Each structure stands twice: as structure tokens, then as C-alpha cells.
Amino acid sequence: MSRMLPGTRALRTFEAAGRHLNFTRAADEVGLTPAAVSYQIKEIEEQLGLVLFTRTSRSIQLTPAGAVVFEAAVQALETLQRAVGRARRMARGARQLRVSLSPRFATNWLLPRLSQFRATNPAIELTFDITDEIRDFDADDVDIAIRFGSGRYRQVRSERLFEAVIAPVCSPKLIAFGGKPKTPRDLFGQTLCHVECTTEGMLWPNWRMWMGAAGIDDFDDSRCVAFSDTSHVVEAVIAGGAIGLVDLAMIRNELSEGRLVQLFDVGVSVAEDYAYHLVYPESSAQDPRILAFCAWMLGELVPAEQPVVMASVASA
């Protein structure tokens, strides 16, 4: 019977093709050429004795038999992935704690404090999954995550850390060249940049929103530069040619080292209750490693280190 079934790699290729209904996009996902995907699908069809796709010059569609096999392939791959995730956690043992977090949170908040955690929790060894992607605790070999959002997620617990406060910053070079802006209107005519993204459907603060919080309602944002990633905003500002809106908590190093300078005590939050959270499964609520890590993280928070929040995106 085992010889009649496709292997795991073939199933993954078939699942990608069935999900995308496009061999080219499936090929990009699984790291093959479109021709190789087409050939592998043909091999699966011959192996099973079934026609899984109907093909035209412009599109492919699952046949009724293909839809049945596709549903089973999705379930089988998900079951296997979850089993592997559980097996990896068992292999790691009780000493290691695997934390999923974004690159910028890791670089600018957690890693500079890592030695303090190790000093107070020598029995716990932290390992990291550095990504902006949302992880599945069962399938992705992760014990706890640090994520930005509402904190209201099914079948998990969340501990609020701190909110994101977005405020303008510039480089000391820009101030040395043209002087420090005294009012928000002094920013008119400057190169202004921000990150353009959404979190759980909420728009990240931009310059129009910040100017509104600062009491300016006639700002023209048509010349603002939008980036898809916060790191690009920070790089542009450090280079000295732009003023950027950034999450202050994520640039503590740059501010303390003098590579960036905060302008004005006006900050904008994403939305009410949106913040960075520690997130972990309900089933791990009594895990000593989780409890120790949460206690340490909450103990590291510094009260009142962020500017006054004049508005949120929801009300701006």
C-alpha cells in the first residue's frame, strides 16, 4: 500500500499546486521550476491512477477526485507538521525555552537584556525563532511568542508588555546642518518617511495622523515616503536625509547611543489596547519556564519611558 502513495515532497508539491491552482506560483513556493511541478503532478496522477487536475492553456482546476485527494493531503501534511513540532519540543527537553519574536524586537529590546535573564534564570536556556510571521505553537516548535496586536487570541494567554508609540526622529547630522525643528510646522518641506503597514486591520500611524495629533490639519502628505519595513525608515533617517516616524521602544539603542534624536513629545499609538504582548498556549500556563520568562519580561519594563500619547489611529 505504501508504494501506491506519493511521498511527502510530492504531497507538498501537489498541495501547493491545488492551493494556488497555478503551477508557476506553486513552483516558487516549493523551490522547483513550473515544468518540474507539472512533471511531478503527472507522476502522482500515474501513481494513483487518477486525474487530479483539468488543464487548459490558461488555467488548471482540481477534478472532483483531485479535490478529495487535496483535502486529505492538507490534513496529512498538517498532522505530520504538528507531530514533528511536538517531537522537537520533546527532544529539546525541559531546559530550553524557544521564543518567537520579530527581528527588531530581538535586536533592540530583548538581546541587549539577555545577560540579565541568564544571570537570574541559569536553569533556562533560551533559543529564538526570529520572524515577523505568526507561528503555530503546535506545528512550529515554539513555546512562547512576543507579538504586536490586540492580545485577544483564541486558546492562548497573553500578557501585555507595552504599547507602540510612534514619534518623529532624525539624525544628529540633520540637526547640525539645519538646526533642530522647534514646531511641527518646521517639518514642512523636509523629507518625511514612515512605514506603511497594517496590524490586524489597523493602519500603522503615518505623517498625516501624527500631524493631526500635533494639532495641524492642513498638512499635505503627498510627498511623504512610505516604506514597507521599519528598518528601512530607520536606515533612511540615520543616513541623515530624512525625518522618520518610528516606534520609540524599538530604537532605544539608537536613541541612547545618540545615532537618533527624538523630535517633540507628541506620540501616536496604533489603537486603544494594541500593544506588544507575550503570547503562549493555555496548556502551558503552569510551565515553570513560561512563568519565569513572563515574570522577568514584566519586571524589565520601565514605567513612563515613552512620550505622551496625544491620539490613536482609531481616533485620529
JSON list of C-alpha atoms in Angstrom, two decimals, residues 20 71 121 136 147 207 225 232 243 266 309:
[
{"chain": "A", "resi": 20, "resn": "HIS", "atom": "CA", "xyz": [-2.65, 28.15, -5.86]},
{"chain": "A", "resi": 71, "resn": "GLU", "atom": "CA", "xyz": [-8.26, 17.85, 1.26]},
{"chain": "A", "resi": 121, "resn": "ASN", "atom": "CA", "xyz": [17.48, 32.16, 35.33]},
{"chain": "A", "resi": 136, "resn": "ASP", "atom": "CA", "xyz": [1.51, 27.94, 15.30]},
{"chain": "A", "resi": 147, "resn": "ARG", "atom": "CA", "xyz": [3.80, 39.84, 19.10]},
{"chain": "A", "resi": 207, "resn": "TRP", "atom": "CA", "xyz": [2.57, 61.57, 9.00]},
{"chain": "A", "resi": 225, "resn": "VAL", "atom": "CA", "xyz": [7.96, 58.50, 1.54]},
{"chain": "A", "resi": 232, "resn": "HIS", "atom": "CA", "xyz": [14.19, 50.93, 6.06]},
{"chain": "A", "resi": 243, "resn": "ILE", "atom": "CA", "xyz": [12.90, 62.54, 9.35]},
{"chain": "A", "resi": 266, "resn": "VAL", "atom": "CA", "xyz": [3.94, 64.04, 20.73]},
{"chain": "A", "resi": 309, "resn": "VAL", "atom": "CA", "xyz": [0.19, 59.78, 23.53]}
]
